[in-house]
Amino acid sequence: MSPSQDQARSSSSPDWSTGQVHVSFAPSDPASMMWPGVASSSRPTLEQGHGGAEMDQERDPLLLNRTDQRIPRARSLRPRTGRPPLSVLREKRALARVLVATVRECLRGLKAPPPLTSSKTGARMTEHERDAEFAAFKNKIEEALSGFERRNEGKWGKEETEDAKEARKLIESLKRIYTSSGVNGLKAELNQRCFLHILGPSFTTSDEHNQKLLADLRYPVEWYPEARALQRTIHVHVGPTNSGKTYQALQKLEGARAGVYAGPLRLLAHEVFSRLNALGKRCDLVTGDDQRTLPGEPAGLMSCTVEMLPFHKEFDVAVIDEIQMMGDPQRGWAWTAAFLALQAKELHLCGEERAVPLIRHLADSMGDTVKLHTYERLSPLKTADRSLDGWFGNLRNGDCLVAFSRKAIHGLKKSIQEKTGLRCAVIYGNLPPETRAEQAKLFNDPSSGYNVLVATDAIGMGLNLSIKRLIFTALQKNFAGQAHPLSISEIKQIAGRAGRYRTANQDISPDDPSVPRTPDKNNVGLVTTLDACDLPFVRHAMQLSAEPVASAGIVPPDAVIDRFSAYFPPETPLSVVLRRLVELCETNPMFHICGLEDKLMIADQLHALKNLTIRERLVFCNSPVALRDESSQELVFMLATAVSDQRPAPLLDISALDLELLDSDVQANRMYLTYLEELHRGLILYLWLSYRFDNIFIDRALATHVKEMTEERISSTLEQIAVVPPRTRTRTKMRDGPPADFWRLLQRPSSFSLPSVEQGQTQMPVQSSVAASSA
């Protein structure tokens, strides 16, 4: 591709939620960026959207909106004439045709379920009846697709019937599933809808009424009568990162006779466990895969992950960390349950200020008293005046580079060590918590020789790091195959790690005279970016306030699911039962149903095991496993088979765990590291299940030992691994060192223009001559 062609190209990315796309333009002549009704000197601004399919994802800027503070949706794409560009309409129609073709292909491969038992008659339907219902379902989907095609081509009438509205909702649902889960998710969705379509006529009026009663989830506050019988005092500690809010809450916990700490990560729970015992306070540790009880008399304190909180015990003081996680679409249910159910005289909630309005509403509904404590940062945090200009030579000791993929992490580490001589510690989500803590300790120790940290957003929670300057290498991350911009709260959470007041070791030893008693105003944390085009957006984000938490996550209680499943034939997959329950759910506006996609996948994986009870299936659905590859699927099925057969499962008999990896020599490549990480996750799952089925998973001590061996292997491999990720040639050249004419090009506004922030608006940068010359 010639430079002129490369500059003139445009890129687009689909937005299925609105049926439109975001488009970015990068022509060589700024005058050619004119839109109808827009002056020739104007560039597409923030409110006109952006794309990025053809752009380097790491360089794609974050676009901020003053209302939702995210990339604007399709309505903001339209020029001032009110008509979308012709290219947008063509792209929209092309994407719609792809969706229709994919759904039809999945529909052709859909298999009819076995004949089901009718709830009305108690008799099993004949194959003829089953086939008739199956054909009716396929016709229903085909009619919805045909209507969607007519509407997409502009052949839809002005009036929309009720059937057409239902068909439109169906297609929109399939769009969301296809976007988030791909073809496999679409197949599972069609299969579950087919079951529900065939089962529908078999429900009696009484069955449907009882199902709706069970699906009434409007009043989660009433699920915990023991907690409602207490008059609780809720202390809300809010402030930015590194403000000491959690430290103040832990001070209250230290003086309690009976108390509990609940954190979002096992790493945090272990840190508090170590801190309290180091101070002479007897404290037990309870996480999903690790439970440590001190010998002798029972300990009065407990440190646990939020999912493991004991709701049947009474406490004097309870501390819940990162309370804003109530709004998380996946894990929010755990924080909501902890807030509503804990039987504590004093409940201390630590988190971001954006959670306060929701906390007050929930506390009012429970009759609890709220006391608000606000904190300021203990050390200043500033946005740097300049970026690194894409050059690793500008790195210095104490820097932390943040990327959003494991591949980028290892590539950055290798490039930095080769080109600067600085040694790098690495932290990312797939690493075991113990390995992350070890890497953090190496980085915090000035005598270790590790000068720079390369990490993902995993550092945003659970680790105290002595970061002097935090550097964003990208402002978006991939999730479910799509690039998503960082939110305001994510940028602030990550950026707040710079200029840390105390490290973890200092917190454990508060009597150390080297630790300052007052905020250190000279310990300034700096935030910047690797590339100049990203810095204005980070600066703008740091000045904004994050959106308030709108609602708290909940999930249907296991007892409700158990009773609800009784209205379905025994051969009905659990995923179908869960989907029917979610469809009938009624919720209060203060609450939302957390995503059940992972549970549905695990439920489908275990459907063939007929001897598992509903409760046993739900245990596996709640287990810490992600079915991202065949090895994980094989392991889950093998462990569930042992529970189904009620036979012991020694660790060495689990063939899906590749224990032979530990007998081979350490290999310095990413594939070997990936296998080790998979093995570690499998061992975590075995340990987690050993606390639920201790008569089946009997090798807990051996699994713990092998897990520690695996963590040592992972640490050794990290020392040697080196992989360079694919990058644009421009970025590679810039990071090798600035070209001879770089600074001259930078001073030419006609050929190299950086984005500016004026009155809350952010302009998109014109592609630089440097990029054009290197393309």
mmCIF file of C-alpha atoms in Angstrom, residues 239-582:
data_model
loop_
_atom_site.group_PDB
_atom_site.id
_atom_site.type_symbol
_atom_site.label_atom_id
_atom_site.label_comp_id
_atom_site.label_asym_id
_atom_site.label_seq_id
_atom_site.Cartn_x
_atom_site.Cartn_y
_atom_site.Cartn_z
ATOM 1 C CA GLY A 239 -11.463 8.463 48.409
ATOM 2 C CA PRO A 240 -9.079 8.089 45.484
ATOM 3 C CA THR A 241 -6.440 5.402 45.219
ATOM 4 C CA ASN A 242 -3.668 5.754 47.817
ATOM 5 C CA SER A 243 -5.744 7.802 50.245
ATOM 6 C CA GLY A 244 -5.512 5.431 53.211
ATOM 7 C CA LYS A 245 -9.222 4.582 53.346
ATOM 8 C CA THR A 246 -8.702 0.817 53.680
ATOM 9 C CA TYR A 247 -5.949 1.370 56.247
ATOM 10 C CA GLN A 248 -8.342 3.349 58.440
ATOM 11 C CA ALA A 249 -11.007 0.633 58.214
ATOM 12 C CA LEU A 250 -8.444 -2.047 59.114
ATOM 13 C CA GLN A 251 -7.510 -0.047 62.187
ATOM 14 C CA LYS A 252 -11.079 -0.597 63.437
ATOM 15 C CA LEU A 253 -10.841 -4.299 62.575
ATOM 16 C CA GLU A 254 -7.641 -4.711 64.606
ATOM 17 C CA GLY A 255 -9.410 -3.651 67.786
ATOM 18 C CA ALA A 256 -12.447 -5.907 67.317
ATOM 19 C CA ARG A 257 -13.100 -9.054 69.323
ATOM 20 C CA ALA A 258 -14.813 -10.718 66.361
ATOM 21 C CA GLY A 259 -14.300 -9.326 62.877
ATOM 22 C CA VAL A 260 -13.898 -10.147 59.202
ATOM 23 C CA TYR A 261 -12.222 -8.615 56.161
ATOM 24 C CA ALA A 262 -13.567 -9.330 52.662
ATOM 25 C CA GLY A 263 -11.487 -8.411 49.608
ATOM 26 C CA PRO A 264 -11.858 -8.852 45.856
ATOM 27 C CA LEU A 265 -8.723 -10.984 45.423
ATOM 28 C CA ARG A 266 -7.029 -13.855 47.217
ATOM 29 C CA LEU A 267 -3.883 -11.741 47.106
ATOM 30 C CA LEU A 268 -5.533 -9.009 49.195
ATOM 31 C CA ALA A 269 -7.050 -11.490 51.623
ATOM 32 C CA HIS A 270 -3.630 -13.081 52.160
ATOM 33 C CA GLU A 271 -2.008 -9.653 52.638
ATOM 34 C CA VAL A 272 -4.483 -8.724 55.390
ATOM 35 C CA PHE A 273 -4.104 -12.197 56.925
ATOM 36 C CA SER A 274 -0.308 -11.705 57.096
ATOM 37 C CA ARG A 275 -0.629 -8.138 58.382
ATOM 38 C CA LEU A 276 -2.957 -8.986 61.265
ATOM 39 C CA ASN A 277 -0.967 -12.015 62.410
ATOM 40 C CA ALA A 278 2.256 -9.974 62.218
ATOM 41 C CA LEU A 279 0.631 -7.513 64.621
ATOM 42 C CA GLY A 280 -0.204 -10.325 67.053
ATOM 43 C CA LYS A 281 -3.907 -10.512 66.114
ATOM 44 C CA ARG A 282 -5.071 -14.094 65.614
ATOM 45 C CA CYS A 283 -6.616 -14.275 62.157
ATOM 46 C CA ASP A 284 -7.727 -17.162 59.931
ATOM 47 C CA LEU A 285 -7.612 -17.187 56.132
ATOM 48 C CA VAL A 286 -10.563 -18.407 54.042
ATOM 49 C CA THR A 287 -10.464 -18.287 50.241
ATOM 50 C CA GLY A 288 -11.980 -20.568 47.650
ATOM 51 C CA ASP A 289 -8.888 -22.769 47.302
ATOM 52 C CA ASP A 290 -6.946 -22.044 50.500
ATOM 53 C CA GLN A 291 -8.256 -22.212 54.058
ATOM 54 C CA ARG A 292 -5.870 -21.790 56.995
ATOM 55 C CA THR A 293 -7.060 -22.108 60.588
ATOM 56 C CA LEU A 294 -4.644 -21.234 63.371
ATOM 57 C CA PRO A 295 -4.015 -24.012 65.916
ATOM 58 C CA GLY A 296 -5.283 -23.603 69.443
ATOM 59 C CA GLU A 297 -8.270 -21.567 70.485
ATOM 60 C CA PRO A 298 -10.503 -20.187 67.705
ATOM 61 C CA ALA A 299 -9.274 -16.954 66.137
ATOM 62 C CA GLY A 300 -11.547 -13.968 66.509
ATOM 63 C CA LEU A 301 -10.619 -12.427 63.141
ATOM 64 C CA MET A 302 -10.977 -13.742 59.605
ATOM 65 C CA SER A 303 -9.661 -12.583 56.236
ATOM 66 C CA CYS A 304 -11.423 -13.919 53.160
ATOM 67 C CA THR A 305 -12.416 -13.237 49.596
ATOM 68 C CA VAL A 306 -15.817 -11.636 49.247
ATOM 69 C CA GLU A 307 -17.412 -14.778 47.778
ATOM 70 C CA MET A 308 -16.415 -16.785 50.881
ATOM 71 C CA LEU A 309 -18.007 -14.579 53.548
ATOM 72 C CA PRO A 310 -19.882 -16.558 56.251
ATOM 73 C CA PHE A 311 -23.347 -14.996 56.494
ATOM 74 C CA HIS A 312 -24.395 -17.175 59.446
ATOM 75 C CA LYS A 313 -21.832 -15.699 61.870
ATOM 76 C CA GLU A 314 -22.120 -12.517 63.909
ATOM 77 C CA PHE A 315 -19.279 -9.974 63.973
ATOM 78 C CA ASP A 316 -18.501 -6.794 65.832
ATOM 79 C CA VAL A 317 -16.699 -5.261 62.833
ATOM 80 C CA ALA A 318 -16.748 -6.232 59.164
ATOM 81 C CA VAL A 319 -14.740 -4.582 56.361
ATOM 82 C CA ILE A 320 -15.735 -4.902 52.691
ATOM 83 C CA ASP A 321 -13.096 -3.610 50.275
ATOM 84 C CA GLU A 322 -13.723 -2.145 46.786
ATOM 85 C CA ILE A 323 -17.449 -1.723 47.416
ATOM 86 C CA GLN A 324 -17.945 -0.061 44.002
ATOM 87 C CA MET A 325 -17.624 -3.568 42.587
ATOM 88 C CA MET A 326 -21.339 -3.955 43.414
ATOM 89 C CA GLY A 327 -21.952 -2.512 39.986
ATOM 90 C CA ASP A 328 -19.735 -5.029 38.174
ATOM 91 C CA PRO A 329 -21.770 -6.864 35.511
ATOM 92 C CA GLN A 330 -20.174 -10.232 36.340
ATOM 93 C CA ARG A 331 -19.060 -10.345 40.011
ATOM 94 C CA GLY A 332 -21.230 -7.588 41.466
ATOM 95 C CA TRP A 333 -23.590 -10.087 43.120
ATOM 96 C CA ALA A 334 -20.921 -11.058 45.682
ATOM 97 C CA TRP A 335 -20.498 -7.478 46.970
ATOM 98 C CA THR A 336 -24.261 -6.927 47.030
ATOM 99 C CA ALA A 337 -24.811 -10.107 49.044
ATOM 100 C CA ALA A 338 -22.022 -9.132 51.451
ATOM 101 C CA PHE A 339 -23.504 -5.670 51.964
ATOM 102 C CA LEU A 340 -27.035 -6.941 52.493
ATOM 103 C CA ALA A 341 -26.320 -10.131 54.473
ATOM 104 C CA LEU A 342 -23.409 -9.520 56.856
ATOM 105 C CA GLN A 343 -24.430 -9.663 60.518
ATOM 106 C CA ALA A 344 -22.110 -6.983 61.848
ATOM 107 C CA LYS A 345 -22.690 -4.188 64.341
ATOM 108 C CA GLU A 346 -20.233 -2.001 62.416
ATOM 109 C CA LEU A 347 -19.946 -2.469 58.679
ATOM 110 C CA HIS A 348 -17.054 -0.596 57.037
ATOM 111 C CA LEU A 349 -17.273 -0.159 53.261
ATOM 112 C CA CYS A 350 -14.156 1.014 51.383
ATOM 113 C CA GLY A 351 -14.177 2.185 47.801
ATOM 114 C CA GLU A 352 -14.769 4.952 45.325
ATOM 115 C CA GLU A 353 -16.996 7.940 45.943
ATOM 116 C CA ARG A 354 -19.191 7.078 42.966
ATOM 117 C CA ALA A 355 -20.739 4.232 45.011
ATOM 118 C CA VAL A 356 -22.060 6.514 47.780
ATOM 119 C CA PRO A 357 -25.518 7.348 46.278
ATOM 120 C CA LEU A 358 -26.350 3.666 45.769
ATOM 121 C CA ILE A 359 -25.088 2.769 49.252
ATOM 122 C CA ARG A 360 -27.336 5.425 50.799
ATOM 123 C CA HIS A 361 -30.390 4.163 48.888
ATOM 124 C CA LEU A 362 -29.778 0.565 49.940
ATOM 125 C CA ALA A 363 -29.071 1.533 53.545
ATOM 126 C CA ASP A 364 -32.326 3.497 53.695
ATOM 127 C CA SER A 365 -34.240 0.460 52.477
ATOM 128 C CA MET A 366 -32.645 -1.646 55.238
ATOM 129 C CA GLY A 367 -33.052 0.911 58.024
ATOM 130 C CA ASP A 368 -29.296 1.146 58.656
ATOM 131 C CA THR A 369 -27.386 4.288 59.676
ATOM 132 C CA VAL A 370 -24.748 5.636 57.289
ATOM 133 C CA LYS A 371 -21.655 7.609 58.316
ATOM 134 C CA LEU A 372 -19.500 8.964 55.484
ATOM 135 C CA HIS A 373 -15.708 9.360 55.787
ATOM 136 C CA THR A 374 -13.874 11.005 52.893
ATOM 137 C CA TYR A 375 -10.120 10.963 52.310
ATOM 138 C CA GLU A 376 -7.628 12.789 50.111
ATOM 139 C CA ARG A 377 -4.574 11.263 48.480
ATOM 140 C CA LEU A 378 -1.585 10.945 50.771
ATOM 141 C CA SER A 379 0.732 11.899 47.918
ATOM 142 C CA PRO A 380 0.078 14.161 44.931
ATOM 143 C CA LEU A 381 -0.797 12.739 41.529
ATOM 144 C CA LYS A 382 -0.108 14.749 38.387
ATOM 145 C CA THR A 383 -0.305 14.237 34.647
ATOM 146 C CA ALA A 384 3.070 14.744 33.001
ATOM 147 C CA ASP A 385 3.619 17.542 30.526
ATOM 148 C CA ARG A 386 4.993 15.200 27.876
ATOM 149 C CA SER A 387 4.673 11.608 26.802
ATOM 150 C CA LEU A 388 7.636 9.333 26.096
ATOM 151 C CA ASP A 389 7.194 10.128 22.390
ATOM 152 C CA GLY A 390 7.238 6.410 21.653
ATOM 153 C CA TRP A 391 10.895 6.128 22.662
ATOM 154 C CA PHE A 392 12.089 3.617 25.261
ATOM 155 C CA GLY A 393 15.193 5.723 25.831
ATOM 156 C CA ASN A 394 13.019 8.032 27.940
ATOM 157 C CA LEU A 395 12.345 5.300 30.519
ATOM 158 C CA ARG A 396 13.846 5.566 33.991
ATOM 159 C CA ASN A 397 13.931 3.594 37.238
ATOM 160 C CA GLY A 398 10.553 3.255 38.964
ATOM 161 C CA ASP A 399 8.496 3.427 35.746
ATOM 162 C CA CYS A 400 5.526 1.166 35.129
ATOM 163 C CA LEU A 401 4.226 0.557 31.600
ATOM 164 C CA VAL A 402 0.618 -0.608 31.366
ATOM 165 C CA ALA A 403 -0.498 -2.748 28.420
ATOM 166 C CA PHE A 404 -3.603 -4.901 28.013
ATOM 167 C CA SER A 405 -2.509 -8.263 26.674
ATOM 168 C CA ARG A 406 -0.052 -10.919 27.748
ATOM 169 C CA LYS A 407 1.561 -10.840 24.331
ATOM 170 C CA ALA A 408 2.207 -7.106 24.583
ATOM 171 C CA ILE A 409 3.595 -7.533 28.107
ATOM 172 C CA HIS A 410 6.286 -10.003 27.037
ATOM 173 C CA GLY A 411 7.089 -8.037 23.895
ATOM 174 C CA LEU A 412 7.558 -4.803 25.828
ATOM 175 C CA LYS A 413 9.735 -6.562 28.387
ATOM 176 C CA LYS A 414 12.068 -7.957 25.738
ATOM 177 C CA SER A 415 12.301 -4.688 23.805
ATOM 178 C CA ILE A 416 12.990 -2.606 26.912
ATOM 179 C CA GLN A 417 15.677 -4.954 28.219
ATOM 180 C CA GLU A 418 17.395 -5.168 24.825
ATOM 181 C CA LYS A 419 17.319 -1.444 24.005
ATOM 182 C CA THR A 420 17.821 0.152 27.419
ATOM 183 C CA GLY A 421 19.460 -2.437 29.656
ATOM 184 C CA LEU A 422 16.758 -1.944 32.294
ATOM 185 C CA ARG A 423 15.462 -5.165 33.872
ATOM 186 C CA CYS A 424 11.681 -5.625 33.920
ATOM 187 C CA ALA A 425 9.287 -7.301 36.325
ATOM 188 C CA VAL A 426 5.965 -8.374 34.805
ATOM 189 C CA ILE A 427 2.437 -8.668 36.235
ATOM 190 C CA TYR A 428 -0.707 -9.793 34.419
ATOM 191 C CA GLY A 429 -3.954 -11.505 35.286
ATOM 192 C CA ASN A 430 -3.120 -15.068 34.219
ATOM 193 C CA LEU A 431 -0.154 -15.229 36.578
ATOM 194 C CA PRO A 432 -0.779 -16.953 39.918
ATOM 195 C CA PRO A 433 -1.331 -14.476 42.781
ATOM 196 C CA GLU A 434 1.833 -15.725 44.455
ATOM 197 C CA THR A 435 3.874 -15.013 41.336
ATOM 198 C CA ARG A 436 2.347 -11.546 41.027
ATOM 199 C CA ALA A 437 3.271 -10.813 44.633
ATOM 200 C CA GLU A 438 6.824 -12.047 44.003
ATOM 201 C CA GLN A 439 7.192 -9.842 40.921
ATOM 202 C CA ALA A 440 5.831 -6.858 42.872
ATOM 203 C CA LYS A 441 8.365 -7.498 45.647
ATOM 204 C CA LEU A 442 11.225 -7.552 43.113
ATOM 205 C CA PHE A 443 10.075 -4.248 41.657
ATOM 206 C CA ASN A 444 9.638 -2.601 45.079
ATOM 207 C CA ASP A 445 13.091 -3.689 46.278
ATOM 208 C CA PRO A 446 15.697 -1.142 45.073
ATOM 209 C CA SER A 447 18.493 -3.693 45.515
ATOM 210 C CA SER A 448 16.858 -6.416 43.364
ATOM 211 C CA GLY A 449 18.070 -4.974 40.073
ATOM 212 C CA TYR A 450 14.552 -4.761 38.600
ATOM 213 C CA ASN A 451 14.135 -1.175 37.419
ATOM 214 C CA VAL A 452 10.871 -1.182 35.449
ATOM 215 C CA LEU A 453 7.486 -2.868 35.791
ATOM 216 C CA VAL A 454 5.460 -3.977 32.756
ATOM 217 C CA ALA A 455 1.919 -4.873 33.737
ATOM 218 C CA THR A 456 -1.722 -5.070 32.742
ATOM 219 C CA ASP A 457 -4.603 -3.456 34.612
ATOM 220 C CA ALA A 458 -4.170 -6.275 37.165
ATOM 221 C CA ILE A 459 -2.123 -3.739 39.159
ATOM 222 C CA GLY A 460 -5.225 -1.587 39.590
ATOM 223 C CA MET A 461 -6.365 -3.693 42.538
ATOM 224 C CA GLY A 462 -4.680 -5.847 45.147
ATOM 225 C CA LEU A 463 -1.018 -4.804 44.880
ATOM 226 C CA ASN A 464 0.915 -1.997 46.567
ATOM 227 C CA LEU A 465 3.706 -0.899 44.260
ATOM 228 C CA SER A 466 6.422 1.760 44.519
ATOM 229 C CA ILE A 467 5.634 3.266 41.117
ATOM 230 C CA LYS A 468 7.091 6.705 40.462
ATOM 231 C CA ARG A 469 5.672 7.180 36.970
ATOM 232 C CA LEU A 470 2.858 5.229 35.316
ATOM 233 C CA ILE A 471 2.833 5.038 31.513
ATOM 234 C CA PHE A 472 -0.192 3.960 29.468
ATOM 235 C CA THR A 473 0.873 2.164 26.277
ATOM 236 C CA ALA A 474 -2.756 1.904 25.120
ATOM 237 C CA LEU A 475 -6.151 3.256 26.128
ATOM 238 C CA GLN A 476 -8.315 0.351 25.093
ATOM 239 C CA LYS A 477 -8.394 -3.362 25.769
ATOM 240 C CA ASN A 478 -9.848 -6.372 24.018
ATOM 241 C CA PHE A 479 -12.824 -8.148 25.529
ATOM 242 C CA ALA A 480 -14.821 -10.888 23.795
ATOM 243 C CA GLY A 481 -12.953 -10.225 20.568
ATOM 244 C CA GLN A 482 -13.664 -6.487 20.498
ATOM 245 C CA ALA A 483 -11.671 -3.431 21.496
ATOM 246 C CA HIS A 484 -13.256 -1.446 24.332
ATOM 247 C CA PRO A 485 -12.038 1.952 25.551
ATOM 248 C CA LEU A 486 -11.034 2.289 29.163
ATOM 249 C CA SER A 487 -13.648 3.952 31.343
ATOM 250 C CA ILE A 488 -12.928 7.007 33.471
ATOM 251 C CA SER A 489 -12.898 4.924 36.652
ATOM 252 C CA GLU A 490 -10.481 2.402 35.099
ATOM 253 C CA ILE A 491 -8.055 5.127 34.018
ATOM 254 C CA LYS A 492 -8.135 6.704 37.469
ATOM 255 C CA GLN A 493 -7.820 3.379 39.280
ATOM 256 C CA ILE A 494 -4.746 2.408 37.275
ATOM 257 C CA ALA A 495 -3.192 5.879 37.287
ATOM 258 C CA GLY A 496 -3.625 6.117 41.056
ATOM 259 C CA ARG A 497 -0.961 3.446 41.534
ATOM 260 C CA ALA A 498 1.704 6.061 40.821
ATOM 261 C CA GLY A 499 3.322 7.762 43.820
ATOM 262 C CA ARG A 500 2.324 5.111 46.329
ATOM 263 C CA TYR A 501 2.432 6.323 49.957
ATOM 264 C CA ARG A 502 3.317 2.951 51.449
ATOM 265 C CA THR A 503 4.149 -0.475 50.116
ATOM 266 C CA ALA A 504 2.720 -3.693 51.496
ATOM 267 C CA ASN A 505 5.793 -4.397 53.600
ATOM 268 C CA GLN A 506 5.619 -0.955 55.188
ATOM 269 C CA ASP A 507 1.958 -1.432 56.029
ATOM 270 C CA ILE A 508 2.721 -4.658 57.877
ATOM 271 C CA SER A 509 5.327 -2.853 60.008
ATOM 272 C CA PRO A 510 3.676 0.449 60.973
ATOM 273 C CA ASP A 511 6.139 1.088 63.803
ATOM 274 C CA ASP A 512 9.059 1.384 61.386
ATOM 275 C CA PRO A 513 10.485 4.903 62.001
ATOM 276 C CA SER A 514 11.362 5.174 58.293
ATOM 277 C CA VAL A 515 7.661 5.304 57.440
ATOM 278 C CA PRO A 516 6.387 8.914 57.375
ATOM 279 C CA ARG A 517 3.533 9.730 59.749
ATOM 280 C CA THR A 518 2.110 12.500 57.552
ATOM 281 C CA PRO A 519 1.420 12.693 53.821
ATOM 282 C CA ASP A 520 4.578 13.086 51.793
ATOM 283 C CA LYS A 521 3.899 15.941 49.372
ATOM 284 C CA ASN A 522 7.292 15.465 47.744
ATOM 285 C CA ASN A 523 6.431 11.923 46.612
ATOM 286 C CA VAL A 524 4.627 13.036 43.456
ATOM 287 C CA GLY A 525 3.138 10.338 41.254
ATOM 288 C CA LEU A 526 3.293 11.054 37.530
ATOM 289 C CA VAL A 527 0.973 9.717 34.832
ATOM 290 C CA THR A 528 1.801 9.839 31.141
ATOM 291 C CA THR A 529 1.549 7.813 27.929
ATOM 292 C CA LEU A 530 3.966 6.072 25.618
ATOM 293 C CA ASP A 531 2.655 7.897 22.543
ATOM 294 C CA ALA A 532 1.940 11.599 22.305
ATOM 295 C CA CYS A 533 -1.494 11.143 20.727
ATOM 296 C CA ASP A 534 -2.844 9.452 23.890
ATOM 297 C CA LEU A 535 -1.697 11.999 26.463
ATOM 298 C CA PRO A 536 -4.469 14.637 25.984
ATOM 299 C CA PHE A 537 -7.139 11.999 26.543
ATOM 300 C CA VAL A 538 -5.516 10.773 29.767
ATOM 301 C CA ARG A 539 -5.154 14.366 30.963
ATOM 302 C CA HIS A 540 -8.825 15.011 30.180
ATOM 303 C CA ALA A 541 -9.942 11.779 31.887
ATOM 304 C CA MET A 542 -8.020 12.610 35.068
ATOM 305 C CA GLN A 543 -10.001 15.846 35.362
ATOM 306 C CA LEU A 544 -13.412 14.179 35.099
ATOM 307 C CA SER A 545 -15.542 12.460 37.701
ATOM 308 C CA ALA A 546 -16.511 8.843 37.088
ATOM 309 C CA GLU A 547 -20.163 7.974 36.613
ATOM 310 C CA PRO A 548 -22.039 6.901 39.774
ATOM 311 C CA VAL A 549 -22.703 3.202 40.249
ATOM 312 C CA ALA A 550 -26.213 2.821 38.826
ATOM 313 C CA SER A 551 -27.286 -0.511 40.304
ATOM 314 C CA ALA A 552 -26.086 -3.451 42.375
ATOM 315 C CA GLY A 553 -25.637 -6.905 40.874
ATOM 316 C CA ILE A 554 -27.625 -9.919 42.037
ATOM 317 C CA VAL A 555 -28.086 -13.525 40.924
ATOM 318 C CA PRO A 556 -30.981 -15.878 41.659
ATOM 319 C CA PRO A 557 -30.218 -17.770 44.905
ATOM 320 C CA ASP A 558 -29.378 -21.456 44.536
ATOM 321 C CA ALA A 559 -32.510 -22.400 46.505
ATOM 322 C CA VAL A 560 -34.674 -20.513 43.998
ATOM 323 C CA ILE A 561 -32.955 -22.243 41.066
ATOM 324 C CA ASP A 562 -33.440 -25.635 42.720
ATOM 325 C CA ARG A 563 -37.178 -25.057 43.227
ATOM 326 C CA PHE A 564 -37.595 -23.485 39.790
ATOM 327 C CA SER A 565 -36.021 -26.501 38.064
ATOM 328 C CA ALA A 566 -38.734 -28.754 39.545
ATOM 329 C CA TYR A 567 -41.201 -27.357 36.973
ATOM 330 C CA PHE A 568 -39.149 -28.750 34.070
ATOM 331 C CA PRO A 569 -38.791 -32.321 32.765
ATOM 332 C CA PRO A 570 -35.738 -34.160 34.149
ATOM 333 C CA GLU A 571 -34.039 -34.171 30.738
ATOM 334 C CA THR A 572 -34.101 -30.347 30.491
ATOM 335 C CA PRO A 573 -30.595 -28.820 30.443
ATOM 336 C CA LEU A 574 -29.803 -26.579 33.395
ATOM 337 C CA SER A 575 -28.874 -23.813 30.948
ATOM 338 C CA VAL A 576 -32.473 -23.798 29.686
ATOM 339 C CA VAL A 577 -33.787 -23.589 33.256
ATOM 340 C CA LEU A 578 -31.485 -20.640 34.008
ATOM 341 C CA ARG A 579 -32.467 -18.858 30.811
ATOM 342 C CA ARG A 580 -36.174 -19.274 31.539
ATOM 343 C CA LEU A 581 -35.633 -17.954 35.071
ATOM 344 C CA VAL A 582 -33.772 -14.878 33.830
#
